[in-house]
Amino acid sequence: MNTKLTREQHLELYYFMQLNRQLEDRLVKLFRQNKIVGGVYSSLGQEAVSIGTSYALEKRDWLAPMIRNIGTLLVKGFKPRDIFTQHMAKYTSPTHGKDGTSHFGDLKVRHVVSPISMLGDLIPVMAGVAMAGRYLGQNIVAMTWIGDGGSSTGAFHEGLNLAATQKAPFVLVIENNQWAYSTPVSLQVPIRNLADRAAAYGITSRIVDGNDVVAVYEASKAAVDECRAGRGPVLIEVKTMRMKGHAQHDPAEYVPKEMFEYWKTQDPIARYEAYLTKHALWDPKKKSEIDVRIERELDEDQKFAEESPMPAPETAEQGVYCEGCHTIAADWRRPKSEVMPPASSVEAVWKVTDFGAFARPAARAASVVAGVSSVQPARTEPAEVEVEKQQPLRVPFGRGPKDRSVELERREKLVEKPVRHKPHKRRRR
Ligand SMILES: Cc1ncc(C[n+]2csc(CCOP(=O)(O)OP(=O)(O)O)c2C)c(N)n1
Ligand SMILES: [Mg+2]
């Protein structure tokens, strides 16, 4: 497993991180000029996450970005003009002006699944992509991202459990940027590390400093390699900080000022610049060359986007539904005969000697016999069955009038209730 980067790769990481930051900086300016149709969800301070993780993927691999992962699109080969035109809803954009943020993908060449706005839903989708790739013999890895907030959705747990059970070649990155809108992580989950949840699914996890791009890359590359070797999935939690509000409208006044101050000292690009200098991987001339290149590319692409036309009204109905505009054909990389006719991988043999889940595990049984009170007896313990029998009968889904417990309560009340006698009225004679 080789996670070491060459000098060229080190410089490319810088190029992508800086391109990511400068591109978003321009999007913010365009937003203020009212030229952006959708929202701008800044990933300022989180660039090392998008770049370090996606850089670990190969060309054949698949990813699905979330709103703060524009950087992953750049790594996968989309150009800044795609992002500019998309946010400005221009006809030249990947969706021909049908979206104002980054809801676009490329299933054929770049292997990018479009973001899904419902948080968490990309997890089962990408677990499925990973499984499909394995079925077709492609030896691919699928990757997606989820925020700390999004990790509380049902889809997160369902998708991760599916991936874990299927041992899917799937890397899930939890981007813990401390906030989900105005909710801090501590008010959302009672655990310190979101990666701890991996244990519940029996999968490997890693916790990484999300502002250290080399650490993020190395952890991601190791995870990708493990998945490709059939030991997936892997959950990576990157600890970072959202340095702006949720989107442009949010001044983030609920974030303590000291918190921003601390995280400013951890800026991923400044840290990486110092790293490159310390390890003599560049000099000021090289840095300037890359910065000039970024500026030139962004100038060109921004100009292209600003000069592009808005979509003509009559195109509004076009491209909404697929009308044979593209085909999605399975790309088989192994003989179909290997899986045709479909056969179950489960051997059709019933070897259950202990009635499966109903059995009392040996260790438990022994301790129950020995009278260890802290150990819960198994469910089928005769004693427990007895206890159950003694419970008042209840009708399912609540109590009805025929419930015995209702009847008992009614009788108890009758007994307890003091009987009040009306004072005897004297009759006048
Ligand atoms: C299932 C679902 N619930 C709520 C939302 C609305 N929503 C969009 S982003 C967001 C906050 C997400 O926070 P987090 O997952 O931490 O990601 P971050 O914004 O910090 O990158 C919410 C609540 C949604 N899109 N989907
Ligand atoms: Mg968050």
Tab-separated table of N, CA, C and O and ligand atoms in Angstrom, residues 46 68 146-150 175-181 183 185 188 242 246, ligand 2:
chain	number	residue	atom	x	y	z
A	46	GLN	N	-12.250	24.343	4.319
A	46	GLN	CA	-12.472	22.897	4.224
A	46	GLN	C	-11.893	22.326	2.927
A	46	GLN	O	-12.186	21.183	2.566
A	68	ARG	N	-20.619	21.235	-0.202
A	68	ARG	CA	-19.319	21.875	0.052
A	68	ARG	C	-18.169	21.099	-0.587
A	68	ARG	O	-17.037	21.143	-0.113
A	146	ILE	N	-20.627	13.322	3.830
A	146	ILE	CA	-21.832	13.692	4.578
A	146	ILE	C	-21.390	14.624	5.706
A	146	ILE	O	-20.303	14.455	6.264
A	147	GLY	N	-22.231	15.605	6.030
A	147	GLY	CA	-21.882	16.525	7.107
A	147	GLY	C	-22.146	15.898	8.466
A	147	GLY	O	-22.758	14.834	8.575
A	148	ASP	N	-21.696	16.591	9.519
A	148	ASP	CA	-21.987	16.112	10.876
A	148	ASP	C	-23.503	16.065	11.086
A	148	ASP	O	-24.036	15.115	11.654
A	149	GLY	N	-24.195	17.060	10.577
A	149	GLY	CA	-25.654	17.089	10.715
A	149	GLY	C	-26.297	15.962	9.935
A	149	GLY	O	-27.150	15.231	10.449
A	150	GLY	N	-25.860	15.802	8.711
A	150	GLY	CA	-26.439	14.767	7.843
A	150	GLY	C	-26.192	13.360	8.355
A	150	GLY	O	-26.894	12.421	7.981
A	175	GLU	N	-17.763	14.832	7.079
A	175	GLU	CA	-17.082	16.124	7.113
A	175	GLU	C	-17.585	16.868	8.356
A	175	GLU	O	-18.583	17.580	8.298
A	176	ASN	N	-16.900	16.642	9.462
A	176	ASN	CA	-17.346	17.255	10.718
A	176	ASN	C	-16.790	18.672	10.804
A	176	ASN	O	-15.661	18.892	11.236
A	177	ASN	N	-17.629	19.628	10.379
A	177	ASN	CA	-17.196	21.034	10.403
A	177	ASN	C	-17.822	21.773	11.576
A	177	ASN	O	-17.997	22.980	11.542
A	178	GLN	N	-18.187	21.029	12.598
A	178	GLN	CA	-18.640	21.529	13.909
A	178	GLN	C	-20.067	22.087	13.939
A	178	GLN	O	-20.643	22.242	14.993
A	179	TRP	N	-20.619	22.400	12.769
A	179	TRP	CA	-21.941	23.037	12.749
A	179	TRP	C	-22.829	22.432	11.669
A	179	TRP	O	-22.350	22.102	10.578
A	180	ALA	N	-24.090	22.311	11.997
A	180	ALA	CA	-25.102	21.978	10.998
A	180	ALA	C	-26.087	23.142	11.077
A	180	ALA	O	-26.844	23.256	12.039
A	181	TYR	N	-26.005	24.031	10.108
A	181	TYR	CA	-26.702	25.318	10.220
A	181	TYR	C	-26.255	25.974	11.524
A	181	TYR	O	-25.057	26.176	11.709
A	183	THR	N	-26.667	24.560	14.587
A	183	THR	CA	-26.603	23.551	15.652
A	183	THR	C	-25.187	22.995	15.779
A	183	THR	O	-24.662	22.408	14.832
A	185	VAL	N	-22.269	20.379	16.970
A	185	VAL	CA	-22.291	18.912	17.033
A	185	VAL	C	-22.698	18.429	18.431
A	185	VAL	O	-23.453	17.471	18.580
A	188	GLN	N	-26.186	17.840	18.994
A	188	GLN	CA	-26.815	16.935	18.042
A	188	GLN	C	-26.594	15.458	18.343
A	188	GLN	O	-27.456	14.634	18.105
A	242	ARG	N	-16.367	24.938	9.595
A	242	ARG	CA	-17.043	25.759	8.586
A	242	ARG	C	-16.739	27.221	8.907
A	242	ARG	O	-17.199	27.733	9.927
A	246	HIS	N	-23.937	29.090	6.974
A	246	HIS	CA	-24.394	27.949	6.171
A	246	HIS	C	-24.339	28.282	4.677
A	246	HIS	O	-23.880	27.498	3.866
B	2	MG	MG	-21.658	20.480	9.436
